[in-house]
Short mmCIF file of C-alpha atoms in Angstrom, two decimals:
data_model
loop_
_atom_site.label_atom_id
_atom_site.label_comp_id
_atom_site.label_asym_id
_atom_site.label_seq_id
_atom_site.Cartn_x
_atom_site.Cartn_y
_atom_site.Cartn_z
CA MET A 1 25.25 7.18 41.79
CA GLY A 2 28.04 6.47 45.12
CA ASN A 3 30.41 3.93 45.55
CA LEU A 4 28.94 0.78 46.76
CA PHE A 5 31.38 -0.60 48.99
CA THR A 6 31.68 2.93 51.25
CA THR A 7 30.49 1.80 54.32
CA PRO A 8 26.35 1.68 55.04
CA ARG A 9 25.68 3.57 57.60
CA ALA A 10 24.96 1.18 61.08
CA ASP A 11 21.60 1.55 61.03
CA ALA A 12 20.85 0.17 57.46
CA VAL A 13 23.41 -2.85 58.32
CA GLU A 14 21.06 -3.89 61.52
CA ALA A 15 18.27 -3.40 59.39
CA LEU A 16 19.71 -5.89 56.84
CA SER A 17 20.44 -8.02 59.39
CA SER A 18 17.54 -9.06 60.90
CA MET A 19 15.98 -9.59 57.37
CA ASP A 20 15.06 -12.93 56.59
CA ASP A 21 16.42 -13.93 52.77
CA PHE A 22 12.82 -13.89 51.46
CA ASP A 23 12.74 -10.28 52.43
CA LEU A 24 16.69 -9.98 51.36
CA THR A 25 15.76 -11.13 47.88
CA LEU A 26 12.98 -9.17 47.34
CA LEU A 27 14.98 -5.55 48.51
CA LEU A 28 17.71 -7.11 46.41
CA SER A 29 14.58 -6.85 43.43
CA ALA A 30 13.16 -3.42 44.22
CA VAL A 31 16.70 -1.99 44.31
CA ALA A 32 17.80 -3.60 40.92
CA ALA A 33 14.01 -2.53 39.46
CA ALA A 34 14.48 1.05 40.70
CA LYS A 35 18.27 1.12 39.02
CA THR A 36 17.28 -0.45 35.69
CA GLN A 37 14.26 2.47 35.90
CA HIS A 38 16.83 5.62 37.02
CA ASP A 39 19.23 3.99 33.70
CA GLU A 40 15.81 4.28 31.24
CA MET A 41 14.86 7.48 32.84
CA GLU A 42 18.49 9.18 32.17
CA CYS A 43 18.49 7.65 28.24
CA ALA A 44 14.89 9.22 27.75
CA TYR A 45 16.61 12.06 29.32
CA ASP A 46 19.68 12.47 27.01
CA GLU A 47 16.83 11.54 23.73
CA LEU A 48 14.70 14.28 24.51
CA LEU A 49 17.69 16.40 25.09
CA LYS A 50 19.04 15.49 21.74
CA ALA A 51 15.40 16.34 19.93
CA LEU A 52 15.02 19.75 21.72
CA LYS A 53 18.49 20.68 20.94
CA ILE A 54 17.85 19.39 17.15
CA GLU A 55 14.21 21.52 17.04
CA ASP A 56 16.08 24.87 18.49
CA HIS A 57 18.25 24.28 15.84
CA ASN A 58 16.59 24.03 13.25
CA ARG A 59 13.90 26.48 13.86
CA ARG A 60 17.33 28.97 14.25
CA ARG A 61 17.90 28.27 10.92
CA ARG A 62 14.50 28.43 9.26
CA LYS A 63 13.99 31.80 11.84
CA GLU A 64 17.50 33.19 9.73
CA ALA A 65 16.17 32.41 6.32
CA ARG A 66 13.21 34.34 6.60
CA ASP A 67 15.09 37.01 8.36
CA THR A 68 17.08 37.40 5.71
CA GLY A 69 16.03 40.05 2.45
CA ASP A 70 13.17 42.42 2.93
CA GLY A 71 10.89 39.05 4.15
CA TYR A 72 7.96 41.23 2.95
CA ASN A 73 7.24 41.08 -1.27
CA LYS A 74 9.01 37.85 -1.34
CA ARG A 75 7.02 34.50 -0.45
CA PRO A 76 8.67 32.18 1.99
CA ALA A 77 9.76 29.12 0.71
CA PHE A 78 8.76 25.64 2.27
CA PRO A 79 11.13 23.74 3.89
CA SER A 80 12.36 20.40 2.25
CA TRP A 81 10.52 17.68 3.43
CA ALA A 82 13.47 15.58 3.23
CA GLU A 83 15.45 18.28 5.53
CA ILE A 84 12.86 17.50 7.62
CA ARG A 85 12.69 13.94 7.75
CA ASP A 86 16.70 13.72 8.56
CA GLU A 87 16.81 16.27 11.18
CA THR A 88 14.05 14.59 13.02
CA THR A 89 15.29 11.12 14.95
CA PRO A 90 12.92 8.24 14.35
CA ALA A 91 12.21 8.26 18.51
CA ILE A 92 10.12 11.60 17.72
CA PHE A 93 8.99 11.38 13.84
CA ARG A 94 6.92 7.76 15.50
CA LYS A 95 5.57 9.63 18.12
CA LYS A 96 4.70 12.51 15.74
CA TYR A 97 3.02 11.02 13.38
CA ARG A 98 2.39 7.49 14.59
CA MET A 99 4.59 5.35 11.88
CA THR A 100 8.32 4.90 10.82
CA LYS A 101 10.31 6.67 8.26
CA SER A 102 10.02 3.93 6.08
CA GLN A 103 6.11 3.60 6.42
CA PHE A 104 5.61 6.97 6.23
CA SER A 105 7.21 6.45 2.58
CA HIS A 106 5.24 3.96 1.51
CA LEU A 107 2.37 6.40 2.55
CA CYS A 108 3.49 8.87 0.62
CA SER A 109 3.91 6.26 -2.29
CA LYS A 110 0.77 4.79 -2.32
CA ILE A 111 -0.95 7.62 -2.37
CA ASN A 112 1.40 9.17 -4.80
CA THR A 113 0.20 6.07 -7.57
CA ALA A 114 -3.57 6.71 -6.78
CA VAL A 115 -3.75 10.57 -7.09
CA GLY A 116 -0.57 11.22 -9.39
CA GLU A 117 2.42 13.09 -9.82
CA LYS A 118 0.39 16.29 -11.11
CA GLU A 119 -1.37 16.53 -7.75
CA PHE A 120 0.59 15.02 -5.20
CA ARG A 121 3.21 17.01 -6.16
CA PRO A 122 6.56 15.17 -4.55
CA ASP A 123 9.48 17.11 -2.66
CA ALA A 124 11.56 15.94 -5.21
CA THR A 125 10.19 18.68 -8.12
CA ASN A 126 10.12 20.84 -5.56
CA LYS A 127 13.58 22.49 -6.58
CA SER A 128 12.33 26.06 -5.45
CA ASP A 129 10.82 24.47 -2.49
CA SER A 130 7.73 27.16 -4.42
CA PHE A 131 5.22 25.11 -3.25
CA LEU A 132 3.67 22.67 -0.37
CA SER A 133 4.66 19.40 -1.64
CA GLY A 134 3.03 16.71 -1.17
CA GLU A 135 4.71 15.04 1.53
CA MET A 136 4.63 17.72 3.39
CA ARG A 137 0.64 17.98 3.01
CA VAL A 138 0.88 14.23 4.30
CA ALA A 139 3.07 15.54 7.47
CA ILE A 140 0.14 17.97 8.05
CA GLY A 141 -2.54 15.99 7.83
CA LEU A 142 -0.77 13.39 10.13
CA ARG A 143 -0.01 15.27 12.65
CA MET A 144 -3.93 16.95 12.94
CA LEU A 145 -4.83 13.33 13.05
CA CYS A 146 -2.48 12.65 15.41
CA GLY A 147 -3.82 15.42 17.95
CA GLY A 148 -2.60 17.72 16.75
CA SER A 149 -3.89 21.94 16.78
CA TYR A 150 -3.56 24.58 14.19
CA ILE A 151 -3.61 26.45 18.20
CA ASP A 152 -0.42 24.38 18.52
CA TYR A 153 1.35 26.05 15.75
CA VAL A 154 1.23 22.40 13.25
CA GLY A 155 2.08 24.18 10.60
CA ARG A 156 4.78 26.20 11.41
CA ALA A 157 7.21 23.50 11.54
CA TYR A 158 6.56 23.23 7.68
CA GLY A 159 6.59 26.37 7.01
CA VAL A 160 2.86 27.69 6.80
CA ARG A 161 1.37 30.87 8.77
CA SER A 162 -2.06 30.03 7.72
CA VAL A 163 -5.02 27.77 9.66
CA ARG A 164 -6.38 27.81 6.42
CA THR A 165 -3.37 26.00 4.47
CA VAL A 166 -3.01 23.26 7.48
CA TYR A 167 -7.05 22.13 7.01
CA ASN A 168 -6.24 22.23 3.24
CA CYS A 169 -3.55 19.82 3.98
CA PHE A 170 -5.45 17.51 6.31
CA ASP A 171 -9.10 17.83 4.15
CA LYS A 172 -6.25 16.50 1.12
CA LEU A 173 -5.06 14.56 3.44
CA ILE A 174 -8.38 12.54 4.55
CA ASP A 175 -9.41 12.49 0.38
CA TRP A 176 -6.10 11.10 -0.70
CA LEU A 177 -6.26 7.82 1.64
CA GLU A 178 -10.46 7.22 0.04
CA GLU A 179 -8.29 7.63 -2.84
CA ALA A 180 -5.04 5.32 -2.28
CA PHE A 181 -6.97 2.89 0.49
CA GLU A 182 -10.37 0.87 0.41
CA PHE A 183 -12.99 1.36 2.97
CA PRO A 184 -15.28 -0.80 2.59
CA LEU A 185 -17.37 0.67 4.48
CA ILE A 186 -17.31 4.18 2.64
CA LYS A 187 -18.17 1.83 -0.88
CA LEU A 188 -21.44 0.49 1.58
CA LEU A 189 -22.79 4.05 2.64
CA ARG A 190 -21.86 5.26 -0.86
CA MET A 191 -23.60 2.50 -2.27
CA HIS A 192 -26.62 2.63 -0.78
CA GLU A 193 -26.04 6.57 -1.36
CA ILE A 194 -25.73 8.16 2.37
CA LYS A 195 -23.95 10.50 2.48
CA LEU A 196 -21.03 11.69 5.05
#
């Protein structure tokens, strides 16, 4: 942005001098609002650019990890949920899952308590990256609930290449939510033997 104290154009000086105080105040307010909006857009641009760089870096790392070795005889390892969570900025995390990181952890904790560690299989127990952890399945299911689609490659960000696995994660999340939380309408329908 240019210096505010540069000499303005003659026609601008003439137009401003003919304005009354109210019009001048309105113009100053409009300029201040435009400057604020410009600054907010620059901040959003910087945050989005940072998130894109992180995502590009993560994708390159995952691709390099997949490309090492022969890639055919070995089952691909799933990335850890901690790695994905830590590499995602709080703003992007909230946009992707419609909740904060701490809310996500609380949700996973409630599900783990309700269904048991053997079924949930938390990320902490996945030392060899050989299975899809409970947090990853919750994340994939939430991405589907938040408007994602297998067409959008929801699963690929989590090391899942199968559309069927994406839908299985979605179905599993719904089952877990029913076990972890009480839904009065579902309970009422089941009492009256109405199938869902």
